[in-house]
PDB file of C-alpha atoms in Angstrom:
ATOM      1  CA  UNK A 274      16.020 125.852 104.587  1.00 84.00           C
ATOM      2  CA  UNK A 275      15.214 128.205 107.448  1.00 88.00           C
ATOM      3  CA  UNK A 276      12.201 127.175 109.486  1.00 91.00           C
ATOM      4  CA  UNK A 277      10.470 130.540 108.967  1.00 92.00           C
ATOM      5  CA  UNK A 278      11.231 130.806 105.237  1.00 93.00           C
ATOM      6  CA  UNK A 279       7.648 130.344 104.017  1.00 90.00           C
ATOM      7  CA  UNK A 280       6.193 132.903 106.435  1.00 88.00           C
ATOM      8  CA  UNK A 281       8.977 135.430 105.735  1.00 87.00           C
ATOM      9  CA  UNK A 282       8.492 135.001 101.990  1.00 87.00           C
ATOM     10  CA  UNK A 283       4.752 135.427 102.330  1.00 85.00           C
ATOM     11  CA  UNK A 284       5.251 138.700 104.228  1.00 83.00           C
ATOM     12  CA  UNK A 285       7.312 140.028 101.339  1.00 80.00           C
ATOM     13  CA  UNK A 286       4.806 138.863  98.741  1.00 81.00           C
ATOM     14  CA  UNK A 287       1.843 140.309 100.659  1.00 77.00           C
ATOM     15  CA  UNK A 288       3.211 143.845 100.578  1.00 69.00           C
ATOM     16  CA  UNK A 289       0.624 145.808  98.666  1.00 68.00           C
ATOM     17  CA  UNK A 290       2.430 149.105  98.201  1.00 68.00           C
ATOM     18  CA  UNK A 291       6.224 149.132  98.297  1.00 67.00           C
ATOM     19  CA  UNK A 292       6.262 152.935  98.412  1.00 73.00           C
ATOM     20  CA  UNK A 293       5.817 155.059 101.487  1.00 78.00           C
ATOM     21  CA  UNK A 294       2.801 157.265 100.720  1.00 84.00           C
ATOM     22  CA  UNK A 295       4.340 160.239 102.532  1.00 88.00           C
ATOM     23  CA  UNK A 296       7.499 160.046 100.430  1.00 88.00           C
ATOM     24  CA  UNK A 297       5.491 159.760  97.217  1.00 89.00           C
ATOM     25  CA  UNK A 298       3.437 162.818  98.208  1.00 93.00           C
ATOM     26  CA  UNK A 299       6.588 164.797  99.053  1.00 94.00           C
ATOM     27  CA  UNK A 300       8.187 163.960  95.695  1.00 93.00           C
ATOM     28  CA  UNK A 301       4.990 164.824  93.822  1.00 96.00           C
ATOM     29  CA  UNK A 302       4.897 168.181  95.592  1.00 97.00           C
ATOM     30  CA  UNK A 303       8.536 168.915  94.707  1.00 96.00           C
ATOM     31  CA  UNK A 304       7.927 168.077  91.049  1.00 96.00           C
ATOM     32  CA  UNK A 305       4.777 170.209  91.028  1.00 97.00           C
ATOM     33  CA  UNK A 306       6.584 173.189  92.551  1.00 97.00           C
ATOM     34  CA  UNK A 307       9.450 172.953  90.066  1.00 96.00           C
ATOM     35  CA  UNK A 308       6.999 172.735  87.154  1.00 97.00           C
ATOM     36  CA  UNK A 309       5.125 175.785  88.452  1.00 98.00           C
ATOM     37  CA  UNK A 310       7.995 177.961  89.624  1.00 97.00           C
ATOM     38  CA  UNK A 311      10.928 176.626  87.622  1.00 96.00           C
ATOM     39  CA  UNK A 312      14.458 177.513  88.680  1.00 96.00           C
ATOM     40  CA  UNK A 313      13.309 179.445  91.759  1.00 96.00           C
ATOM     41  CA  UNK A 314      11.865 176.249  93.254  1.00 97.00           C
ATOM     42  CA  UNK A 315      14.848 174.208  92.073  1.00 94.00           C
ATOM     43  CA  UNK A 316      17.244 176.554  93.863  1.00 95.00           C
ATOM     44  CA  UNK A 317      15.152 176.474  97.049  1.00 96.00           C
ATOM     45  CA  UNK A 318      15.186 172.659  97.108  1.00 94.00           C
ATOM     46  CA  UNK A 319      18.905 172.574  96.334  1.00 92.00           C
ATOM     47  CA  UNK A 320      19.559 174.831  99.319  1.00 94.00           C
ATOM     48  CA  UNK A 321      17.193 172.816 101.519  1.00 93.00           C
ATOM     49  CA  UNK A 322      18.355 169.309 100.647  1.00 90.00           C
ATOM     50  CA  UNK A 323      21.987 169.834  99.641  1.00 89.00           C
ATOM     51  CA  UNK A 324      22.829 172.859 101.758  1.00 90.00           C
ATOM     52  CA  UNK A 325      24.106 174.425  98.541  1.00 90.00           C
ATOM     53  CA  UNK A 326      22.857 177.981  98.178  1.00 92.00           C
ATOM     54  CA  UNK A 327      23.356 179.590  94.760  1.00 92.00           C
ATOM     55  CA  UNK A 328      21.689 182.483  92.975  1.00 93.00           C
ATOM     56  CA  UNK A 329      21.364 180.989  89.514  1.00 94.00           C
ATOM     57  CA  UNK A 330      20.667 177.473  88.209  1.00 93.00           C
ATOM     58  CA  UNK A 331      23.642 177.838  85.865  1.00 92.00           C
ATOM     59  CA  UNK A 332      25.845 177.665  88.969  1.00 92.00           C
ATOM     60  CA  UNK A 333      24.704 174.072  89.476  1.00 91.00           C
ATOM     61  CA  UNK A 334      26.343 172.954  86.240  1.00 92.00           C
ATOM     62  CA  UNK A 335      29.797 171.448  86.528  1.00 91.00           C
ATOM     63  CA  UNK A 336      32.214 172.961  84.055  1.00 91.00           C
ATOM     64  CA  UNK A 337      34.371 170.932  81.646  1.00 93.00           C
ATOM     65  CA  UNK A 338      37.444 172.381  83.411  1.00 94.00           C
ATOM     66  CA  UNK A 339      36.202 171.013  86.747  1.00 92.00           C
ATOM     67  CA  UNK A 340      35.614 167.611  85.148  1.00 92.00           C
ATOM     68  CA  UNK A 341      39.140 167.554  83.684  1.00 93.00           C
ATOM     69  CA  UNK A 342      40.608 168.620  87.023  1.00 94.00           C
ATOM     70  CA  UNK A 343      38.697 165.848  88.842  1.00 92.00           C
ATOM     71  CA  UNK A 344      39.963 163.297  86.325  1.00 91.00           C
ATOM     72  CA  UNK A 345      43.545 164.349  86.997  1.00 92.00           C
ATOM     73  CA  UNK A 346      43.100 164.429  90.773  1.00 92.00           C
ATOM     74  CA  UNK A 347      41.677 160.986  91.443  1.00 93.00           C
ATOM     75  CA  UNK A 348      44.334 158.449  92.399  1.00 95.00           C
ATOM     76  CA  UNK A 349      45.881 156.714  89.378  1.00 95.00           C
ATOM     77  CA  UNK A 350      44.859 153.255  90.607  1.00 96.00           C
ATOM     78  CA  UNK A 351      41.224 154.343  90.969  1.00 94.00           C
ATOM     79  CA  UNK A 352      41.264 156.017  87.542  1.00 94.00           C
ATOM     80  CA  UNK A 353      42.671 152.830  85.978  1.00 95.00           C
ATOM     81  CA  UNK A 354      40.017 150.735  87.706  1.00 95.00           C
ATOM     82  CA  UNK A 355      37.218 153.003  86.502  1.00 95.00           C
ATOM     83  CA  UNK A 356      38.602 152.953  82.952  1.00 95.00           C
ATOM     84  CA  UNK A 357      38.807 149.147  83.035  1.00 97.00           C
ATOM     85  CA  UNK A 358      35.235 148.856  84.276  1.00 96.00           C
ATOM     86  CA  UNK A 359      34.065 151.325  81.606  1.00 96.00           C
ATOM     87  CA  UNK A 360      35.709 149.182  78.910  1.00 97.00           C
ATOM     88  CA  UNK A 361      34.119 146.005  80.276  1.00 97.00           C
ATOM     89  CA  UNK A 362      30.668 147.577  80.578  1.00 97.00           C
ATOM     90  CA  UNK A 363      31.047 148.910  77.041  1.00 97.00           C
ATOM     91  CA  UNK A 364      32.022 145.508  75.637  1.00 97.00           C
ATOM     92  CA  UNK A 365      29.004 143.926  77.298  1.00 97.00           C
ATOM     93  CA  UNK A 366      26.552 146.506  75.952  1.00 96.00           C
ATOM     94  CA  UNK A 367      28.040 146.447  72.461  1.00 96.00           C
ATOM     95  CA  UNK A 368      26.861 142.842  72.284  1.00 95.00           C
ATOM     96  CA  UNK A 369      23.313 143.985  73.019  1.00 92.00           C
ATOM     97  CA  UNK A 370      23.111 146.314  70.047  1.00 91.00           C
ATOM     98  CA  UNK A 371      20.456 145.396  67.545  1.00 88.00           C
ATOM     99  CA  UNK A 372      20.396 146.689  64.029  1.00 90.00           C
ATOM    100  CA  UNK A 373      17.589 148.062  61.970  1.00 93.00           C
ATOM    101  CA  UNK A 374      16.252 145.763  59.285  1.00 94.00           C
ATOM    102  CA  UNK A 375      13.535 145.580  56.686  1.00 96.00           C
ATOM    103  CA  UNK A 376      12.236 143.339  53.960  1.00 96.00           C
ATOM    104  CA  UNK A 377       9.650 143.444  51.202  1.00 96.00           C
ATOM    105  CA  UNK A 378       6.916 140.843  51.002  1.00 96.00           C
ATOM    106  CA  UNK A 379       5.749 139.407  47.693  1.00 96.00           C
ATOM    107  CA  UNK A 380       2.864 141.871  47.514  1.00 96.00           C
ATOM    108  CA  UNK A 381       5.276 144.835  47.927  1.00 95.00           C
ATOM    109  CA  UNK A 382       4.566 145.453  51.606  1.00 96.00           C
ATOM    110  CA  UNK A 383       7.703 146.643  53.362  1.00 96.00           C
ATOM    111  CA  UNK A 384       8.115 145.445  56.950  1.00 96.00           C
ATOM    112  CA  UNK A 385      10.891 145.867  59.472  1.00 96.00           C
ATOM    113  CA  UNK A 386      12.137 147.783  62.440  1.00 94.00           C
ATOM    114  CA  UNK A 387      14.204 150.914  62.768  1.00 92.00           C
ATOM    115  CA  UNK A 388      16.237 151.404  65.910  1.00 91.00           C
ATOM    116  CA  UNK A 389      17.189 154.990  66.580  1.00 92.00           C
ATOM    117  CA  UNK A 390      18.989 156.169  69.722  1.00 92.00           C
ATOM    118  CA  UNK A 391      17.511 158.983  71.747  1.00 95.00           C
ATOM    119  CA  UNK A 392      19.126 162.373  71.189  1.00 96.00           C
ATOM    120  CA  UNK A 393      19.487 163.054  74.905  1.00 97.00           C
ATOM    121  CA  UNK A 394      19.144 161.118  78.141  1.00 97.00           C
ATOM    122  CA  UNK A 395      19.345 162.083  81.786  1.00 96.00           C
ATOM    123  CA  UNK A 396      21.036 159.865  84.338  1.00 95.00           C
ATOM    124  CA  UNK A 397      20.764 160.187  88.095  1.00 93.00           C
ATOM    125  CA  UNK A 398      23.757 159.196  90.177  1.00 93.00           C
ATOM    126  CA  UNK A 399      23.247 158.829  93.931  1.00 88.00           C
ATOM    127  CA  UNK A 400      25.831 160.807  95.824  1.00 78.00           C
ATOM    128  CA  UNK A 401      24.449 162.354  98.960  1.00 72.00           C
ATOM    129  CA  UNK A 402      25.689 160.126 101.785  1.00 77.00           C
ATOM    130  CA  UNK A 403      27.790 157.814  99.644  1.00 82.00           C
ATOM    131  CA  UNK A 404      29.270 158.039  96.169  1.00 85.00           C
ATOM    132  CA  UNK A 405      28.564 155.684  93.308  1.00 90.00           C
ATOM    133  CA  UNK A 406      30.861 156.037  90.306  1.00 92.00           C
ATOM    134  CA  UNK A 407      29.498 152.628  89.309  1.00 93.00           C
ATOM    135  CA  UNK A 408      26.115 154.285  88.642  1.00 94.00           C
ATOM    136  CA  UNK A 409      27.793 156.606  86.150  1.00 94.00           C
ATOM    137  CA  UNK A 410      29.371 153.644  84.368  1.00 96.00           C
ATOM    138  CA  UNK A 411      26.216 151.513  84.380  1.00 96.00           C
ATOM    139  CA  UNK A 412      24.030 154.291  82.929  1.00 96.00           C
ATOM    140  CA  UNK A 413      26.218 156.559  80.816  1.00 96.00           C
ATOM    141  CA  UNK A 414      28.312 153.886  79.086  1.00 96.00           C
ATOM    142  CA  UNK A 415      25.281 151.947  77.736  1.00 96.00           C
ATOM    143  CA  UNK A 416      23.747 155.232  76.549  1.00 96.00           C
ATOM    144  CA  UNK A 417      26.959 156.145  74.745  1.00 96.00           C
ATOM    145  CA  UNK A 418      27.189 152.659  73.190  1.00 95.00           C
ATOM    146  CA  UNK A 419      23.569 153.004  71.994  1.00 94.00           C
ATOM    147  CA  UNK A 420      24.495 156.214  70.181  1.00 94.00           C
ATOM    148  CA  UNK A 421      22.940 158.799  72.475  1.00 97.00           C
ATOM    149  CA  UNK A 422      24.503 162.152  71.572  1.00 95.00           C
ATOM    150  CA  UNK A 423      23.975 164.031  74.824  1.00 97.00           C
ATOM    151  CA  UNK A 424      24.056 162.527  78.305  1.00 96.00           C
ATOM    152  CA  UNK A 425      23.121 164.783  81.201  1.00 95.00           C
ATOM    153  CA  UNK A 426      24.044 163.550  84.659  1.00 94.00           C
ATOM    154  CA  UNK A 427      22.577 164.832  87.902  1.00 92.00           C
ATOM    155  CA  UNK A 428      24.040 164.046  91.289  1.00 90.00           C
ATOM    156  CA  UNK A 429      23.367 165.389  94.777  1.00 88.00           C
ATOM    157  CA  UNK A 430      26.045 167.827  95.867  1.00 86.00           C
ATOM    158  CA  UNK A 431      25.901 168.295  99.624  1.00 87.00           C
ATOM    159  CA  UNK A 432      27.425 171.672 100.377  1.00 86.00           C
ATOM    160  CA  UNK A 433      28.269 172.024  96.675  1.00 85.00           C
ATOM    161  CA  UNK A 434      30.755 169.146  96.773  1.00 86.00           C
ATOM    162  CA  UNK A 435      30.737 166.250  94.316  1.00 85.00           C
ATOM    163  CA  UNK A 436      33.025 163.275  94.628  1.00 87.00           C
ATOM    164  CA  UNK A 437      35.805 163.435  92.026  1.00 89.00           C
ATOM    165  CA  UNK A 438      35.422 159.733  91.161  1.00 90.00           C
ATOM    166  CA  UNK A 439      31.779 160.391  90.221  1.00 90.00           C
ATOM    167  CA  UNK A 440      32.831 163.341  88.065  1.00 90.00           C
TER     168      UNK A 440
END
């Protein structure tokens, strides 16, 4: 009901390119460098953007022991809340599951669909300036419900630190 609603809406609708060209170019360059130079480029960007300087990409992986420790260290009330949300997200996504099916037509033609989960998925969880355990729940839980066997999560780690609630 605002007087300027129509003009404000039109400004939003008229936007031709929602992406900043400079940012797109920067990201394309990063991807290109990592494809060309592999871990060496990855480690350089990790040091540059996260201030986390390591000698080997394996040092970027978070160990199962660290994950277990983080689980024990988060406050009990937060842990209970995250577990409750995980259950609720899981129940929602279980209702979305579709099954495979097939049938044979009179002429012998077999028709149907086969739904097969991916073997592995990657999920990105924002975590540079703020932490988002909700992003873990909203990406990893549906993947698990769908039957994905391996879920790889990446999260910024400024100075090598990752929020325990995200872990």
